[in-house]
């Protein structure tokens, strides 16, 4: 408390206090001082009129640290000396209070909080009265208070008693009032004073629990009133303790010791309280009185005896009686003993002022995982507090106010501007009743990025707060911050979940799904849209490269496929974005143990019936942001339409149980170290029903160092040889050469185990061969797909094959290999040739030009489908089919060799250059000269190299191919320095690089016959080049349409480069190659007019218009007729 100075006019005299508006001076304390004068040291506020009339007074400057403490000590001594040397007359008390014995109350769990804040009192302006009139007014007030009536309730229903002392109204002075305004103000002021006197004279006694200690002279009590418990802030009357954290941010000397003295004495204990006075109205009320411990110790007296508070002496009082005198004598004894704030030890005074720091940098590193003792200063939420951490470093004590969050538990939150979450208030009250202003044992577990919020284990009175909150159902377990106490905290949460306490009362995840007797497993659903909480049976269809699981389940009479994710775990992915440790470059590859994870799920679940628990369903918007440009909107109507159709997609999280023992898939993956646990940071986030078991299994896997928890250098390597070919010319030859190297192994082995990785078509698959650790393309021999234009038939055939063999273990027998490295043969699933199943169902037909003769079983399967008129044979007529075959074989050799515009001849495509350029050979012609050439070339190849032979560009030579055979070739490029040549094999059209040692001079006899293969172009069709967008797609489609097939060609005309322009037709499948490229949006029709072929051009134009309207491939952005990249060179 600051000491008020005397006026300058009389420096040696002690001035009396200005007249007070409140009639009773003894009861007023510094805590009730109005806020209008925060720097006043006296207990009552002066009337404003008196303040104006009085001379100016000098306010003492507040010094810092030692000077401040010394001045405070001196000021207190002067005050006590002046006040206590006055004449003190002991007078008898004029009131009698009858107080019945209060009833003890128990510690409340949930309280109703009443905010009690000091109400600002104002005194109306008035003319300063003279001294004699002022003394007369005070005497009149004192005389008016002549009788005291004590009221005791007839029924003792509460634990407190109320003593009411009516006060006679104070007469209003009528003299020295200059005008009516002054009169009104004077009357209003007196009425307010009378009301305040009535309130202050109400005495309440009872028992309460001390909830908090705000300072050395202020506590918060929990008082039971009827069926509710209310909070009341009680300030000790007649004394003042030093202040904590004043406006300058520094404690007054011994402020912290005073507060800690009271806190250690009363916190959490039951005390007897007496409320002697109160100020304020409604809920903003401050209560004044004192408290006693159960042994009778008066806390106010204990503070004074230890020199941790001072007595409030009314300024104009010359007589101290009763309580005031007793308190003053205790304070004098402490001053004489020089204890507490009266000490003369300057070092003790300096150390009593806390050094507070808000810089928490390095704090976590210094105290991580160490037990430290703190004081919980404020409970923000049930799981977040503010504490005082004291650090003694190099004999310098520093206090840090830090924010702590419970590790492993999160309570409902208070949201700014919104209603608090359910049970948020109850969780906060639960912690306040047990931990507020208590000493706690703290173990820091982690800190946030800014190091200003710490996650810790907090133990109060031997109880782990996180564990107790979880048991009570007032918090949820969060793994990411509670990894160090998994077992304890998960068991605590399970207690609340089992008993469905509070936040788990309506939580779907608290249902005990382990008890299968209480779960209804549905075999068929009513809707394909999965809902949270559904339990049903499904078949496992596939395991994707990104860890999703494809399931198939019944909806009514149909099957529905969905891709789902395992809840609460992250499985290893075969396709993930990784970073090279050395170069730090990102690349797409397989995560460690991804292949083992996929194989575990595949071998145990693929094709089997399992039980699926839907844990959560999250909808998300997959629509890309659209450009607001009108032109873009006009050019992309189909693209936007497709996006709108995919707007409402969902991510389904499930738990899966399989086999008779109901093994949990996620739990198995965790146990083998094939997956990681998901640390649900949001406690309200849905999770797997056995999440606690998953956490325990994850901890065991970490301890045992299995799977991903082992040493990285011990992780298995997954390096697979890819033998599939690609359409681009740069890597294609290498892929073909690599595939041909493996052919010898498969040819020598009667059968090989494989896994179907991908189903590209009814007869075309991608297989993984574990023994050779390679992936290859495999084609079924003797059968072929027909009617590709029938999309429904193609999709049904694809689905049939996927259901039979996708991601299953199969057995293959390789019979041959085509020129691009694809392997051809038989594929068996469960000891049955899949080709027989396709033939029986009418999805495929036998080839007419077999590489190996079909056996009787294949023929019988096809005949069975024909008789049943299944699918491709639904319009089968034996007579019509025989006639069609006869007509195709009637073409004579002379007619096929004639080069006319309307000529039809059979061809086989041997090389793809671009989407509309290729090399082909004419079939059914006399091949005897070429057979002779082939034999001579092999002989020539075995001859010695002619060192003087240097072939020129354009010269015909014999060159060795990667299959170790010699063929005629033409030099396209020569490099004399490296002696390497780029050649084109003229009888097939493909290009390769050869060395000088693999080139021989070709004789005229072998060079004279015309090349078997000729470069041709699809008539009236233009496709993108390979370097342009969709160029590779066009070349791939052409390859799939023409390779390994006997086609019918018609030579319509020659282009400006003399190349034949053909139409190609697949008679067996009734396909026009030219039309399909246009139909698929991978080619455009030339802008030309030709009356001879008007019908063909019209048909192609119609297909082009349909592709444009569908906005597929090259037409995805609308018309683009001016694109010069499509002009054929």
Phi, psi and omega in degrees: 000132180279147183268128178282136183268161178281159178294155182295333183294333180226077187295334185263350183266152177261116183278146176278160181288153176294156180301146186253148178284328182279137185285329185253117189269331188293329187277346188280138178237171179294336180291334182269005180299136180296151181289346183295338180229074185294338183265000178293138180265343181278161187280343180241149180273139178286148169297146186297327180293321179293321179300326180287322185283329183291151177292156180296142180244152183269126177267132180290142176281135180281113178283171180253151172051241188294316181299316180298314180297319181295315179299319179299316180299314180297317181297320180292320179297316180299317183297312180297321181296317181293316187285322186275349176273354174291168177290123181250114179250130180273118181245147179290152179289144181256010178230149178235132183238128176257117185240113176290158180295123181288153179270131180298147178243153180268163180293123180282152176263320181234130184241154172259115189276130175243120182282128181238103182240143182299128179273137182284123180254138180237149179247125181295153181291143176205163179287135183296121179284165176280168186297316184294321179292323180295317179294323178295320180297316180294322179294323179295320179295318181293322180290330182292335182268080188253336184236150178231126179245125180259122180254125178243127180300140181289330180245124182274079182265339181246171180268008180232156177243152183238127176248120183250128179244102179293145183241133178290143181295143181278130179295144181272123179294141183249352181271162177056035174252118189279330184207178183290327179299317179297321178301312182296317180297320181296317182294316180298320180296319181291322178298316178299320180296321179298317179298317179297323180297319180299317179295317184289337183275000179277120183254128180235132180233154178169194179245148182206166174255134179279112181275317185212154175241108185280323178201187182295338182235023183214129180226165174246125183252146171256114186240132180273122177237101184071237181263000182243162177242127182242157177259138175224133178271120182247125175256132181294125182282152174073357178227162177220129177261158177301152187268141175270137172049069178290189184301329181277002177081012182240138176292151166287154180304136178066015177292316180291321178297321179297314180294317180294327177299314180290319182299312180294336184277322193233347190300130178076001183259160175273131182230161170267129182241153173227119176263111185266338187202161176206154181221146180109179181227160178051233183274349181264075185237135171254134180252144182233135180175213179210167179229154177230147175283172182296336178272006177092359181291125176274120185295322179298316180294323178296321178298314181294320182296330181265009177067032182249013176198165178237161181269141175270112180253123177303143187294316186269010182275129175253349182236121173257125184234157171056236186299316182300320180293318181298316180295320180296321180294322177296320179294323179295321179296318178295322180293319179293326179280350179056048178254157176061229185287355178264007181292152177260002179281106183295327179295320178294321178296317181294319181289339180286346177267116184293142171265108186258133179231139177255004179272106183262012180296128180082357183293317181294318181298327182282336186236009184300131176059025175245144178280124179229152181261130181227170175244125180281111187270327183208140176257110182278307171226181180298337183239012180222130183226166168245129184233160173258120178251124181259127181238120179259104184233119180056045178060023176238115184269125180235139180252133180241119171276107185241157178261129183242136170242142181294132177282122176093359180218143176221126181267165173304149191253161170259120182257134183296128178078003180229166175292144178296154177295158181300137180071008178293315180294317181296321179295318179295316179296325179300316181285321180300319181294339185249339190228341185299128179061022173262159170283139183226149174267123188243134174234110182287127180257323180197174179218156178284180186297326181274355179059034175244354173232129185243143176255128190213158169271124185244124179240124179237124181053039177080004181249130176283115185300318180298317180296318181292321177295320179294319178299321183280356181073026180254006179206163175245147179283134175238122187290320191298334178253351184240038182291337185278348181226046185300309185299312184296312187287322179293323176295321178296317179294324180297327177299314180292321179295317181297318181273359178052055182272135171046253187293345178262007183295318180246016182281122182296328183288348179278355177295135181280090182282349178293338177273093187291345179291337182263003182250129178267115181265119182272139177266342178214136180260163180266346182215145177288345179277114182286145180239149179300136179094351179289144175229122185208168177263146181209164176253137178282122182262318186199164172235117185279169181289344180256017172090002177278159180240125178272126179239157177231130181221162184273134170232101187069238180256009183238163177260140179236136178255139176219150172256127184235165178240146176287130184287140170070007175225159175241112181275161180285144186250141174283336179233106183213155179278113182247170180231130178290131183294328183276310185267346183062019177272144181272145178208163179264125181201187182266136175287157178304135179067014178293318180293318179296323178296313180298317182293324178296314180292318184295312184290334183264335190235337190299128179080003184256159179272130182230169175257128185246128174252120179275111182274320180201154176227119181244121177276145176215156182264119183261009183281130177286153177292132183266147176285136182281356180295130183296323180296318179295323180294325180288329184276348185233045181294320182290322180297316180293325179296317179295323180293320180296328179292335182258017184298310187265079174257164185224154174246114186257125177256128185225163166246142185234132174241142184219171182057179186291331181277004179056049178292138179270123185297313181299319180296320178296317180296321178295317182296324180276359180074029181260000183208161177250154178277145177272124179272095183292100181289327177273115183295340179273357181290137180292147183216175179295146184295335179253038185301322180294321177293324177296319180296315180296319178295322178296320178294320179295319179296323177294319180294319181280350178057049178261153176058231184293350180271357179278194180282135181302327181290344178265000181294142178291145179266139180240085179245106185254136175280122180265112182260008179280144183267156180239156186285338183288141188290337185291316183257352186295316181298321179294319179296318180295316180298320179295318180295322181291334177293327181276344185299323181301322179295312183292326180292326181278342181266130180296323180205155184219139176283143180208168177236132180282110181275326185204140177254105182276333179194182182296333183237010186228124185224161171248124186243149172250125181254104184299322186295324178260358179051052182219159175242131184222164175264130185236131179245139176287133178276154172075351181233159179211150177280147179229166178053055179295337180289341177278095185297321180297317179296319180296318179293321179295320179295318179297317180294323178299315181289319179301316180297328184278315194233350187297125180059027175258160171282128182230172177236132182239150173234112182276126180255326182199181180216136180276181188289341181259014173090005177282141180267139184237135179173206183254148179231128184244135173234122185055042177066020177235134179292123182295334178296324178295318179298319179293319179294318181296327181272358178074026178272332182225170177230162177290145177286153177270335177243082186287148168275331173223145185293129177292141180280176184296329181296321177293317180296318179297323179295319178293318179297325178297317179293323179296316180295326180276355181054047181274131170048256186294346181255019183293334177250027185291130175227114184303322183292315181295318180296321179294321179292321179296319179295320180296319181295322181293336182263004184274343184296128182275164181296320181296319181294325180289330181278343181287128182266084177242164184290336181256019186283140174246134179206157180272137181223163171229125180283129183250341182206137176256123177266307176217187183298336179234010178238137185199166172249141180218158176247142176276129183268172176060025174252170183290110183261007183300320178299323183285330174294321176295319180298318182300319180292317180296324180295322179295322177293317180299323182294333180279353179285165181288156179285134176274108185296333182276354182279122177231099184290146178261164178296131181096350181280144176275135181220173169259128184230146181276134177261170184293345177274010177072018176249155181259140181221160174289140183213162180239131181288121177260328182209141182230137176235096184299330184291313180270350182055047175237149185226145170260122184235156172243126179282110194289340179271356179226332176096351182279160186244143179207166178253131181230160177264171182299323182293343182254024178235136178231150177290132184263131179286162180297326181298321181276338183271341186293314182303143181295150177302140178291325182259139179233140179286130182229167181228143174290129185292135174063015184238132178238128179239160176294153175286167184298332183280348182264167178297136180071006176291316178295321180298320179295318179294321178295317179297317178299319179298315180295331183279332191242338185294141176061030179229149172266117186249158174257125182245150174231123181273112184267316182194177174244144181277187183295339177266007178080010181276137178296136176255114191245158161251134180249139181225136173263100187295319182299318182264001179054052181241144169256114183300317180301315184291324182294319178300320178291317182298324181277005178070028180247005179208155175246158178267134180299142179275083183219162177237128180211111184294331183292330183239034183297323181294320178294316180297320179298317179296318178294322178296322178297317178296322180295319179296320178295320178295321178297315181295330178278348179053053179253145176051244187293346180258014186295335179253019178097198181290144180211054187290341184268008182290112184286345180295344181269354180290125181284131180276000000 
